[in-house]
Coordinates of C-alpha atoms in Angstrom, one line a residue:
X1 CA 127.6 35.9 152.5
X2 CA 129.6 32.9 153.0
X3 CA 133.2 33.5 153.4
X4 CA 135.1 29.9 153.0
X5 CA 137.7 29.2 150.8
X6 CA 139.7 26.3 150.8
X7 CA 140.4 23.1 153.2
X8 CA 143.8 22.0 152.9
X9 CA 145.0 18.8 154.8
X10 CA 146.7 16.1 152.9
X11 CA 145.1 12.6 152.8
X12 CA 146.5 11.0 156.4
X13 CA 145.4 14.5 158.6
X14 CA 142.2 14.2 156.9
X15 CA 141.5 10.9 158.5
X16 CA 142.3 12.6 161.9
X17 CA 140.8 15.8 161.1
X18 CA 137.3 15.4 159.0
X19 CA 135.1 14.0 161.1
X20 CA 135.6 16.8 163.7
X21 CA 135.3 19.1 160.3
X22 CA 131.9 17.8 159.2
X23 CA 130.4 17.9 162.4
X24 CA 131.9 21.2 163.6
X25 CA 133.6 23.4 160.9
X26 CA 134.6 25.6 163.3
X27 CA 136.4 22.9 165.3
X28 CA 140.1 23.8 164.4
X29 CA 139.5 27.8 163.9
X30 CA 141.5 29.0 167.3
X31 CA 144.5 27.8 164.9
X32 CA 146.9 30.5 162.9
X33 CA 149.9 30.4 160.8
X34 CA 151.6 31.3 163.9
X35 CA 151.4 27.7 164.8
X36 CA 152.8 26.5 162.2
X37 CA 156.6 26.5 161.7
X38 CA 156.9 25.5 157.7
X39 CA 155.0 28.6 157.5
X40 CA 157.4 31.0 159.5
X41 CA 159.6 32.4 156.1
X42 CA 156.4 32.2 154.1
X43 CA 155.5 36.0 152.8
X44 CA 152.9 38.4 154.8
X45 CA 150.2 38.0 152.0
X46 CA 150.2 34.9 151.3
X47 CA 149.9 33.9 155.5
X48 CA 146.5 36.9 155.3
X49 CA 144.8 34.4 153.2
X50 CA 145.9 31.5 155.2
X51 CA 144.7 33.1 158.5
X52 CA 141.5 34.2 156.6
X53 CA 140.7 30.6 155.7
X54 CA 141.9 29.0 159.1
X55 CA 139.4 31.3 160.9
X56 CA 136.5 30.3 159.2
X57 CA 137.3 26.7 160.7
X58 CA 137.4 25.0 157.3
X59 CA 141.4 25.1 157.3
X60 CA 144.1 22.7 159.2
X61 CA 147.3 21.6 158.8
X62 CA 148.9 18.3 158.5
X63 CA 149.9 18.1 161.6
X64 CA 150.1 19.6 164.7
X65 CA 152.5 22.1 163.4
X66 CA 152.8 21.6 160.3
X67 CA 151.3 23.7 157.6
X68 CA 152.1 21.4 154.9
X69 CA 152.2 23.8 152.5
X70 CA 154.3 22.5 149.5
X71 CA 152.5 19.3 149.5
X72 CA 150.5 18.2 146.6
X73 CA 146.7 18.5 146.6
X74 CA 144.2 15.6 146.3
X75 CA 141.2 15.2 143.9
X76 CA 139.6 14.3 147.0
X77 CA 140.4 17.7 149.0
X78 CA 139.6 19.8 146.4
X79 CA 136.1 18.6 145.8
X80 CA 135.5 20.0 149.3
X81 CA 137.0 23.3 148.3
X82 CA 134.9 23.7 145.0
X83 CA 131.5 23.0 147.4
X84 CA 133.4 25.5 150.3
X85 CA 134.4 28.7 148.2
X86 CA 131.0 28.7 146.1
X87 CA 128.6 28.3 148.7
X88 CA 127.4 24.6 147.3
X89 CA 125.3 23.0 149.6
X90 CA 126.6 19.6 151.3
X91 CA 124.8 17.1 152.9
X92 CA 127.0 15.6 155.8
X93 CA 124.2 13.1 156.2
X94 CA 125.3 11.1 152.5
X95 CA 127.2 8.5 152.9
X96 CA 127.2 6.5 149.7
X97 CA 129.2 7.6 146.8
X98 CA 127.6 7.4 143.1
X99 CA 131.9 6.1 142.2
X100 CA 132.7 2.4 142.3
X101 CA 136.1 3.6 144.0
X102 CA 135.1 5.6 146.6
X103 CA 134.3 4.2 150.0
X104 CA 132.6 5.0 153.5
X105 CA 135.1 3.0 155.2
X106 CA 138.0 4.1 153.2
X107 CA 140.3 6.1 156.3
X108 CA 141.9 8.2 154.1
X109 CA 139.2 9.3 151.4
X110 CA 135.8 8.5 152.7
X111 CA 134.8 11.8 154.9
X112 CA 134.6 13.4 151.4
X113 CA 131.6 11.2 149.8
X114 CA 129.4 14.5 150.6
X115 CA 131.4 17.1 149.1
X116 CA 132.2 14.8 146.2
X117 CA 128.5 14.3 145.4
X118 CA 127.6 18.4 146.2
X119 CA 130.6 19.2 143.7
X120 CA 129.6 16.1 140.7
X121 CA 125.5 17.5 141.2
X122 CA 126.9 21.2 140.7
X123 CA 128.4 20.4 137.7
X124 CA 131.9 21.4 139.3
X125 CA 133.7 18.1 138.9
X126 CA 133.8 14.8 137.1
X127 CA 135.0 10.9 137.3
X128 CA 138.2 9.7 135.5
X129 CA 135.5 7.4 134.4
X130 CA 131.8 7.0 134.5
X131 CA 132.3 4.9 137.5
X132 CA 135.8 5.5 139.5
X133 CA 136.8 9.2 141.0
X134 CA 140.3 8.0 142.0
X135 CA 139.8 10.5 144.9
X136 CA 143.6 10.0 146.0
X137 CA 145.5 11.1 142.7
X138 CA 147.2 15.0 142.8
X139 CA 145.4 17.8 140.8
X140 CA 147.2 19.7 138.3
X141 CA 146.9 23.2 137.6
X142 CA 144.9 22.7 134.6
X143 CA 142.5 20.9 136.7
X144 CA 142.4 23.7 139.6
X145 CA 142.0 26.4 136.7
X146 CA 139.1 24.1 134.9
X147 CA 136.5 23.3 138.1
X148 CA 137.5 27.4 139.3
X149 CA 136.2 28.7 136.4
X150 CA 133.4 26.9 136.1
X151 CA 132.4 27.5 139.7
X152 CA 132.5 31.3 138.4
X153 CA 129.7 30.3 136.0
X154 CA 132.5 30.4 133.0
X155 CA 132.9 28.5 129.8
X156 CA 135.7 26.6 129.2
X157 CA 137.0 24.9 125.9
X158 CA 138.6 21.4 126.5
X159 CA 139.2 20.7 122.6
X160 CA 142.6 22.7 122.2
X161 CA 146.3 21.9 122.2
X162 CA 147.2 20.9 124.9
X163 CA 143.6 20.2 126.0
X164 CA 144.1 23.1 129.0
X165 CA 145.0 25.8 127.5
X166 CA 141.7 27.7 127.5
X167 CA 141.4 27.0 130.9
X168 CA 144.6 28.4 131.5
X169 CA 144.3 31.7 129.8
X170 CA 140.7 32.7 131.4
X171 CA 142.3 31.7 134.7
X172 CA 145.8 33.6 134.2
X173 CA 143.2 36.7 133.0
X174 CA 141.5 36.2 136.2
X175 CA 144.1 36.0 138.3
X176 CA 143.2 32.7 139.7
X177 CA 146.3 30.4 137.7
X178 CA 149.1 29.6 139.8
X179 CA 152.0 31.7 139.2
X180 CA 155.0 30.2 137.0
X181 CA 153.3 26.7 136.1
X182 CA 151.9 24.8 133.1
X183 CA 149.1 23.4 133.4
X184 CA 150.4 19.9 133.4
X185 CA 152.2 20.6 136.4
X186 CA 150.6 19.4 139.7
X187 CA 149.3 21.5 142.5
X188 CA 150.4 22.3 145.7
X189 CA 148.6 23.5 148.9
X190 CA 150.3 27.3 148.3
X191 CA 148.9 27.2 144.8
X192 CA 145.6 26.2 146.2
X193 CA 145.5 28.7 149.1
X194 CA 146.7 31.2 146.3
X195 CA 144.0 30.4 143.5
X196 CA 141.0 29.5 145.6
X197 CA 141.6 32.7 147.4
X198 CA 141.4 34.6 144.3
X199 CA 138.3 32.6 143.2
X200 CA 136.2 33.0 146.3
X201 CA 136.6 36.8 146.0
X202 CA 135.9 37.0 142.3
X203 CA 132.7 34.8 143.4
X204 CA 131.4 36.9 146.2
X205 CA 131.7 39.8 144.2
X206 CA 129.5 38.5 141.4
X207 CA 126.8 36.9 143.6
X208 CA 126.6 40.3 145.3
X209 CA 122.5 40.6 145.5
X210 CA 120.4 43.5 143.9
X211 CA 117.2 44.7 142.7
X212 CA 117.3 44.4 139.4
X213 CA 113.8 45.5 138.6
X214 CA 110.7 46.9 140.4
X215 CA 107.3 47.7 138.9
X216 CA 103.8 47.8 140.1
X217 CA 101.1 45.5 139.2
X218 CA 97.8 46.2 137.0
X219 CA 95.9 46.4 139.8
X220 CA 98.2 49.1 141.6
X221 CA 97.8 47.5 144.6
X222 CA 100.7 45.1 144.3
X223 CA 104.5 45.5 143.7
X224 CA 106.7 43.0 142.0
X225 CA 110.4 42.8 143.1
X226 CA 112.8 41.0 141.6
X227 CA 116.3 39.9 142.8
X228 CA 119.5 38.5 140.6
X229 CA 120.1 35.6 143.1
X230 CA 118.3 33.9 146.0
X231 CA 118.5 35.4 149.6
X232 CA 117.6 34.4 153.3
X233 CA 113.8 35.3 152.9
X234 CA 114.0 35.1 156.9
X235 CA 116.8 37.7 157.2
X236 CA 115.6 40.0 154.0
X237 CA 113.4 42.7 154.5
X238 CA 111.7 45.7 151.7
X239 CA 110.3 48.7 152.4
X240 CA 108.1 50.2 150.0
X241 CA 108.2 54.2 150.1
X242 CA 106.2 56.7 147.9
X243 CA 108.5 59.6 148.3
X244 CA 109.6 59.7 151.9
X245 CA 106.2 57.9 153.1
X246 CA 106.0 54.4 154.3
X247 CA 103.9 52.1 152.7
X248 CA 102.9 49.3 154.9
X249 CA 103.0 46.3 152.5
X250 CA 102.7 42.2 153.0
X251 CA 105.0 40.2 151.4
X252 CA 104.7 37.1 149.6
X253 CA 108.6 35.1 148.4
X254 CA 108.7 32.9 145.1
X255 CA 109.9 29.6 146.5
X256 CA 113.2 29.8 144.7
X257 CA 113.7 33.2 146.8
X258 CA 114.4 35.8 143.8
X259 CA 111.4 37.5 143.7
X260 CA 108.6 38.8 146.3
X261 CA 105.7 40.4 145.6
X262 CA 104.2 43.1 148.4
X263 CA 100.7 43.6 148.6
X264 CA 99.0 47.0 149.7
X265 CA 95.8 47.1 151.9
X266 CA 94.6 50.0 149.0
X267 CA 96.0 50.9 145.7
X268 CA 99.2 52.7 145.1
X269 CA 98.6 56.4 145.3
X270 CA 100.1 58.3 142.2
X271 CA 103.7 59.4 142.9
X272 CA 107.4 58.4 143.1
X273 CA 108.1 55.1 144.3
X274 CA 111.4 53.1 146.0
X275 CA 111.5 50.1 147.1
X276 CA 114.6 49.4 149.6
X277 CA 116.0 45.7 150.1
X278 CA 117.4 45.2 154.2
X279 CA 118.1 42.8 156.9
X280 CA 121.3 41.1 154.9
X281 CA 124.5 41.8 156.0
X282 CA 125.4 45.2 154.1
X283 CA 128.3 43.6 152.3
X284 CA 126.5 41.4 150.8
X285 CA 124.1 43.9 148.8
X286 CA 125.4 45.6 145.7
X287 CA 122.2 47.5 144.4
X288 CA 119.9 47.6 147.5
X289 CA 117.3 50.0 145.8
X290 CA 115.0 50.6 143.1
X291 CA 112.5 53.1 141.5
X292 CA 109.4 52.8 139.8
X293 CA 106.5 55.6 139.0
X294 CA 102.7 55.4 139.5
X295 CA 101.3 57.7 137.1
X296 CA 97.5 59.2 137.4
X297 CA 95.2 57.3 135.1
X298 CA 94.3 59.6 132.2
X299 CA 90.6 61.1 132.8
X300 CA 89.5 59.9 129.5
X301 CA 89.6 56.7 127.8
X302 CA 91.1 57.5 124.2
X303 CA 94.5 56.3 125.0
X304 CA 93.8 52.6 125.5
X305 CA 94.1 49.1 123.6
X306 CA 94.3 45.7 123.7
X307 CA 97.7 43.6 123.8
X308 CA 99.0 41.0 121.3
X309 CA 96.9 38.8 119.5
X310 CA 94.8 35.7 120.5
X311 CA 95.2 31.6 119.6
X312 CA 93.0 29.3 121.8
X313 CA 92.5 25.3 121.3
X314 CA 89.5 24.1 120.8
X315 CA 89.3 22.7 124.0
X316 CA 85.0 22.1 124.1
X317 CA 83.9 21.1 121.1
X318 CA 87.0 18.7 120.8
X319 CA 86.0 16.8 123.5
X320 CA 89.0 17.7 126.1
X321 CA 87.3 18.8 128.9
X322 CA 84.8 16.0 129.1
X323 CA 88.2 14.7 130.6
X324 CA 87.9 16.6 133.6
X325 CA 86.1 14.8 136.1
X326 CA 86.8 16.2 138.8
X327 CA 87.7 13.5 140.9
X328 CA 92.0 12.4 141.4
X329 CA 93.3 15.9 141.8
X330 CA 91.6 16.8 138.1
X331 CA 89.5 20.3 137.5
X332 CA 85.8 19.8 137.3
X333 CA 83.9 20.0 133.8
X334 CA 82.3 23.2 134.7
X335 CA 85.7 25.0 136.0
X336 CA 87.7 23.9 132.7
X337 CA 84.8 25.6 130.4
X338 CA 83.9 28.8 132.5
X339 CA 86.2 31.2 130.5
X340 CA 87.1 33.3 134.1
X341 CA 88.3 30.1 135.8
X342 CA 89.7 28.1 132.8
X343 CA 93.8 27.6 132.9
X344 CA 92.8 26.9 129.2
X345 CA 91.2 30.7 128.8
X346 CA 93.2 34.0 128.1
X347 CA 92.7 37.2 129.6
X348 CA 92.0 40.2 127.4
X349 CA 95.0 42.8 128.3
X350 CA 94.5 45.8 128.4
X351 CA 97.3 49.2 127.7
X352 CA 96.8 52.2 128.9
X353 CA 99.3 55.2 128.2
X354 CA 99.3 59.3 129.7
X355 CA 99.5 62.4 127.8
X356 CA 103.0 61.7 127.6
X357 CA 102.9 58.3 126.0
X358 CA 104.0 56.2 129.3
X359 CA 102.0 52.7 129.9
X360 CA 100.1 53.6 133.1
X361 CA 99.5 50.8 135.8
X362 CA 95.6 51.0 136.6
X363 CA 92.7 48.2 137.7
X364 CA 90.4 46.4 135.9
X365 CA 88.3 49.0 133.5
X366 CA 86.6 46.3 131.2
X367 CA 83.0 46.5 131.6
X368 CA 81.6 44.1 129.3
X369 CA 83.1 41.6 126.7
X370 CA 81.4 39.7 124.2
X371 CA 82.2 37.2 121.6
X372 CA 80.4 38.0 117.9
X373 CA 79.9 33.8 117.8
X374 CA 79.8 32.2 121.1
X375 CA 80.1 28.9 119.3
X376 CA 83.5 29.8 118.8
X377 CA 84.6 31.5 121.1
X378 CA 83.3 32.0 125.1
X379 CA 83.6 35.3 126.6
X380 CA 83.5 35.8 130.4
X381 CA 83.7 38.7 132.7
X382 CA 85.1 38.9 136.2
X383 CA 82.5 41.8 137.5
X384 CA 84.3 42.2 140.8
X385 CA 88.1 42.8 139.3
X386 CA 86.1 43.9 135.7
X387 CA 88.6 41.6 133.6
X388 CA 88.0 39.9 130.8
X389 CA 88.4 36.5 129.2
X390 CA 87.9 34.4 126.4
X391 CA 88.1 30.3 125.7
X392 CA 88.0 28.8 122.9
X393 CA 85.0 26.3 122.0
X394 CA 85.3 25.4 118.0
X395 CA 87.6 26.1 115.3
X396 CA 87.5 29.1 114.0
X397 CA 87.8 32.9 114.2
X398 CA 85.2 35.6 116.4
X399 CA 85.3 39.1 116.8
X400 CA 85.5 39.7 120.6
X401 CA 84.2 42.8 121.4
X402 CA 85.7 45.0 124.5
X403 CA 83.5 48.1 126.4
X404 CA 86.6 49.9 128.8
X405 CA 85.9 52.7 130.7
X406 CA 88.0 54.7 133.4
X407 CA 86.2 56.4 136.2
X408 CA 83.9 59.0 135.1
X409 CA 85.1 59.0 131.8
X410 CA 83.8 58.1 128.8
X411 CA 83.5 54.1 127.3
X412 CA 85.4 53.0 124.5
X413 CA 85.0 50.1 122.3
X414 CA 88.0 47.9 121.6
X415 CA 88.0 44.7 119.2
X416 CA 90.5 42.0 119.0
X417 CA 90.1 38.9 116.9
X418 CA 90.3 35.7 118.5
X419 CA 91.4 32.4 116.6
X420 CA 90.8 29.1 117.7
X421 CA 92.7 25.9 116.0
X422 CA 92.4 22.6 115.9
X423 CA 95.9 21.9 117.5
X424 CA 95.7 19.9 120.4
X425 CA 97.7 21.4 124.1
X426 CA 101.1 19.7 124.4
X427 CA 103.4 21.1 127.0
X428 CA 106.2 22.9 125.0
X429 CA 108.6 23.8 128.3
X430 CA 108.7 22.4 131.4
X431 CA 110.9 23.7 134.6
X432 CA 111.8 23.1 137.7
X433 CA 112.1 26.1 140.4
X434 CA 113.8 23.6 142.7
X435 CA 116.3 21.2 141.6
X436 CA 117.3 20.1 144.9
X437 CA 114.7 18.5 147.7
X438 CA 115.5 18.0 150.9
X439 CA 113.0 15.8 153.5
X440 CA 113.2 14.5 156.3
X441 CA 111.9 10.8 157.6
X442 CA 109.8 10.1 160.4
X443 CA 109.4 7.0 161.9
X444 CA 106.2 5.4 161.3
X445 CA 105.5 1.9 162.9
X446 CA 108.7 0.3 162.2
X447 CA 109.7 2.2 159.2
X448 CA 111.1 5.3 158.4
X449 CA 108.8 7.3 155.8
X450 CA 107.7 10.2 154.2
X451 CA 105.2 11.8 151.7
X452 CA 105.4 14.6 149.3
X453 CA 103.8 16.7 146.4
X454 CA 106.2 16.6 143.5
X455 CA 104.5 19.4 141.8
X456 CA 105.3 21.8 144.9
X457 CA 108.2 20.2 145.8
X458 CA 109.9 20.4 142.6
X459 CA 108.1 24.2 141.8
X460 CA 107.0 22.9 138.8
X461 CA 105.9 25.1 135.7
X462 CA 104.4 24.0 132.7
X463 CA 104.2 26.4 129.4
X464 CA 101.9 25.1 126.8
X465 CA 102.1 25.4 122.8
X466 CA 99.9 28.4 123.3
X467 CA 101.8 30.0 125.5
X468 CA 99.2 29.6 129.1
X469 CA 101.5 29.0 132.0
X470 CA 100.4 26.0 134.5
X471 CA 102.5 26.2 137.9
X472 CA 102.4 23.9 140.8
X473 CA 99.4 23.0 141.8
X474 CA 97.7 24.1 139.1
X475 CA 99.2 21.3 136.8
X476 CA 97.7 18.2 138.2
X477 CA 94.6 19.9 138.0
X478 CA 94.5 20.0 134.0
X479 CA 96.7 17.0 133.5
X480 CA 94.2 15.7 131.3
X481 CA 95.6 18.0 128.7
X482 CA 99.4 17.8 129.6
X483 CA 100.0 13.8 130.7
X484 CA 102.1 14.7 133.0
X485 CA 104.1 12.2 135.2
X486 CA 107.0 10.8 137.2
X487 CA 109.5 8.5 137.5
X488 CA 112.3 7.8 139.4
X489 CA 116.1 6.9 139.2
X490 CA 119.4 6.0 141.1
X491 CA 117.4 5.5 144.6
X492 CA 120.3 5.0 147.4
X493 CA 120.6 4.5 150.9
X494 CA 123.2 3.7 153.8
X495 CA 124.8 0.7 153.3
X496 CA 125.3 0.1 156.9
X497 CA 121.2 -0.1 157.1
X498 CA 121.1 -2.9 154.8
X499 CA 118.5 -3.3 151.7
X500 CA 117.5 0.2 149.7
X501 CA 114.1 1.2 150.6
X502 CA 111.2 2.1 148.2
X503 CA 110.0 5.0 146.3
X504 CA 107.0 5.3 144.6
X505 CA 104.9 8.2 143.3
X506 CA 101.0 7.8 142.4
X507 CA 99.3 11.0 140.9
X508 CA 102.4 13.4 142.1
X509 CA 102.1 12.6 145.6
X510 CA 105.8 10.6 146.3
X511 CA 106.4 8.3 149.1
X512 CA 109.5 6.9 150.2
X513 CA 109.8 3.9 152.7
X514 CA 112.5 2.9 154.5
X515 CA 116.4 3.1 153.8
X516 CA 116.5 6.0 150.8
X517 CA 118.9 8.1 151.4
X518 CA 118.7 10.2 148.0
X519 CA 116.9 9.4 144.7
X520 CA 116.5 11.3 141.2
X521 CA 112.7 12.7 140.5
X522 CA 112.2 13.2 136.9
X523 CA 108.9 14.8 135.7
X524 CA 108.4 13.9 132.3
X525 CA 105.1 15.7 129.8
X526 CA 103.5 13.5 127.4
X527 CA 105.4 15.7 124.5
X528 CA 108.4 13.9 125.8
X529 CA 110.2 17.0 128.1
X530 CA 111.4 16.6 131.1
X531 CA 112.8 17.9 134.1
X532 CA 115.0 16.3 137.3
X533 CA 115.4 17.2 140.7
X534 CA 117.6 15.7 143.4
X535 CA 115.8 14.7 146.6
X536 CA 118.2 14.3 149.7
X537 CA 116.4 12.4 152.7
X538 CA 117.6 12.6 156.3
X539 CA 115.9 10.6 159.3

């Protein structure tokens, strides 16, 4: 895990000293607080977290040999400490501010356009106004207490007497509020070294990464693994273990890196299960491990039943999937209406509990499925996985009928009734598993560009208003039903290149032309949600 915590150079050093930052953080790390002689009566402790910080290469003085460290801290400094101590990412590459006041060519405030626009996207920090930053003014303590506690993910109340007062109390509870002051007092570099200090270590401590569950799929030949935060998916390693055997396993990262599924060549014997997270930097992992069971499949089939109840749209007899064509990225007619292919179908679950009463993980056991009025409701069978489906055709209500058997044992009949209304699909929730995109632009001809899927790129889910799950790809194929689309906002570019560039997006797939530097996407469902991500573009 990332250990930065502060930078700390007044305006003036900063125009000597940032561009060798942003290039090389590292530059100025050979430093200590030996070298600087306004730091030689300052107390052991306080110098630890200097040298800490001033190793990591993020850290200089004012001068030469001068700490600075009773000198007032400026809104634009600490922006680069809020993206530094919580691990926000920066693009050095931005060079145009979203603030009328803040300027590339500005000696004494410009290197910090990038951490000012990493710290205003995170939600960290704001303008004075909608439009100026007034990078150069001092910070008070209020202020450092405010954007620190919100970096810890904490609430803070603004509407008290005096309006920092909440702010103050979670921070003085935390440790994190400077010693002695009110919060209208402004902020020096010691209080800064002090507080952010305190902060980053609260941080790293809470974004520690664990397990937090572990469970095996239906099939048994599958394990689902899920983390509390994102990880280096090319550094992290599992091992799946069933007692003190190895289980050679393939594994498969969501793209927001929290969860991983591996995948067995056979299913999971019964037994005793762990699952054992690696390859990160052992400080870094709290809870590294986690256990799950595989129990044997009872040899009879009396302890089995169907899960939750079942609301389709009439999605034939209404007409919708004469919609799908086929052609533009759509689903064909005869996909949208075959019950085991249909996004617009449900599948039958099925529970299955042991002697003991514990749900037991085991494959498909449906062996046949059938609707008592087909002109209702379609019924499909999957004979190679043996699972079940249903789709709704007209408005109504059918008995679907369900023949399970395990093994050798004997078949059981299960029923479920199946409604289907007349309510038309509508997207209900809409997400984005990436909120920020970065691409890169390659020159073609004589002009920089670059094309993109918006569904992928953005990791874009789609839950309907009966509760079917489109992801990714998956939505442009039924978009038919969902009228799903994008737009875009606040497209930027160097203004050293000269005119802004173009972005356009035609059935998902985005293109950008020429000088775009960064740009808003917005998908947007035709029940009026909608969803941003923030695409940074490099050359």
């Amino acid at each position: 895990m990332k250990k930065l915590t502060m930078i700390a150079t007044a305006a003036m050093a900063f125009s000597l000293f940032a561009s060798a930052t942003l290039s090389n953080p590292a530059a100025a790390a050979a430093k200590t607080s030996a070298d600087f002689t306004d730091l030689s009566n300052t107390d052991a402790a306080l110098k630890a977290k200097i040298d800490a910080m001033l190793v990591e290469g993020i850290f200089d003085g004012v001068s030469d040999n001068s700490f600075g460290i009773n000198q007032n801290m400026t809104r634009a400094q600490f922006a680069k400490v809020a993206t530094l101590i919580y691990d926000i990412k920066v693009d050095p590459t931005v060079k145009v501010s979203s603030f009328s006041d803040v300027h590339a060519n500005d000696a004494a405030n410009g290197w910090a356009i990038p951490y000012i626009e990493a710290a205003k996207k995170a939600g960290l920090i704001d303008g004075v106004t909608d439009t100026t930053f007034v990078p150069g003014d001092s910070v008070t303590t209020g202020q450092l207490d405010t954007l620190l506690l919100k970096g810890l993910g904490k609430k803070v109340s603004t509407t008290g007497s005096p309006w920092y007062s909440d702010a103050v109390k979670q921070a003085s509870d935390l440790g994190i509020h400077p010693a002695g002051k009110t919060g209208e007092q402004l902020a020096i570099r010691a209080d800064l070294v002090q507080s952010s200090y305190t902060a980053q270590q609260a941080f790293d401590k809470q974004n520690l990464v664990s397990i937090t569950k572990a469970a095996a799929a239906s099939d048994t030949k599958s394990v689902q693994v899920t983390l509390n935060r994102s990880v280096d998916t090319t550094k992290a390693t599992l091992v799946l273990k069933n007692g003190t055997t190895v289980v050679p396993t393939k594994a498969v990262w969501s793209t927001d890196a929290q969860s991983v599924t591996l995948t067995a060549d056979l299913a999971l014997a019964a037994g005793d299960y762990t699952v054992t997270l690696g390859g990160l930097d052992a400080s870094a992992i709290q809870t590294g491990t986690a256990s799950f069971k595989v129990a044997a499949a009872p040899s009879d089939s009396g302890n089995i039943s169907i899960v939750g109840t079942y609301t389709l749209a009439a999605v034939l007899d209404s007409g919708l999937t004469a919609a799908a064509t086929g052609s533009n990225g759509l689903a064909d007619k005869a996909t949208a209406e075959d019950p085991t292919l249909s996004k617009f179908a449900k599948e039958i679950e099925i529970k299955v509990k042991d002697a003991s009463g514990d749900t037991v993980a085991v494959p498909g056991i449906i062996q046949s499925i059938h609707s008592s009025d087909p002109s209702i409701v379609k019924t499909g069978l999957n004979a190679t996985t043996h699972r079940g489906y249903v789709l709704g055709n007209k408005v109504g209500t059918a008995d679907v009928s369900v023949l399970v058997q395990i093994g050798n044992g004997d078949a059981k009949q299960l029923h479920v009734t199946v409604t289907v209304t007349k309510d038309s699909i509508t997207a209900k929730e809409i997400k984005a598993g990436t909120t920020t995109i970065d691409k890169t632009l390659a020159l073609v001809g004589s002009n920089y560009e670059t094309t993109f899927d918006a569904y992928t790129a953005m990791d874009l889910s789609i839950t309907d208003n009966y509760g079917i799950t489109y992801k990714n790809s998956e939505i442009p194929k039924y978009n038919f039903a969902l009228g799903t689309l994008f737009i875009t906002n606040d497209v930027k570019g160097n203004a050293a290149d000269g005119a802004v560039g173009t972005v356009t997006v035609t059935d998902g797939s985005v293109h950008v032309v020429g000088n775009v530097t960064y740009f808003e996407l917005t998908a947007v469902t035709a029940s009026g949600q909608k969803v941003t991500s923030y695409v940074n573009l490099k050359h």
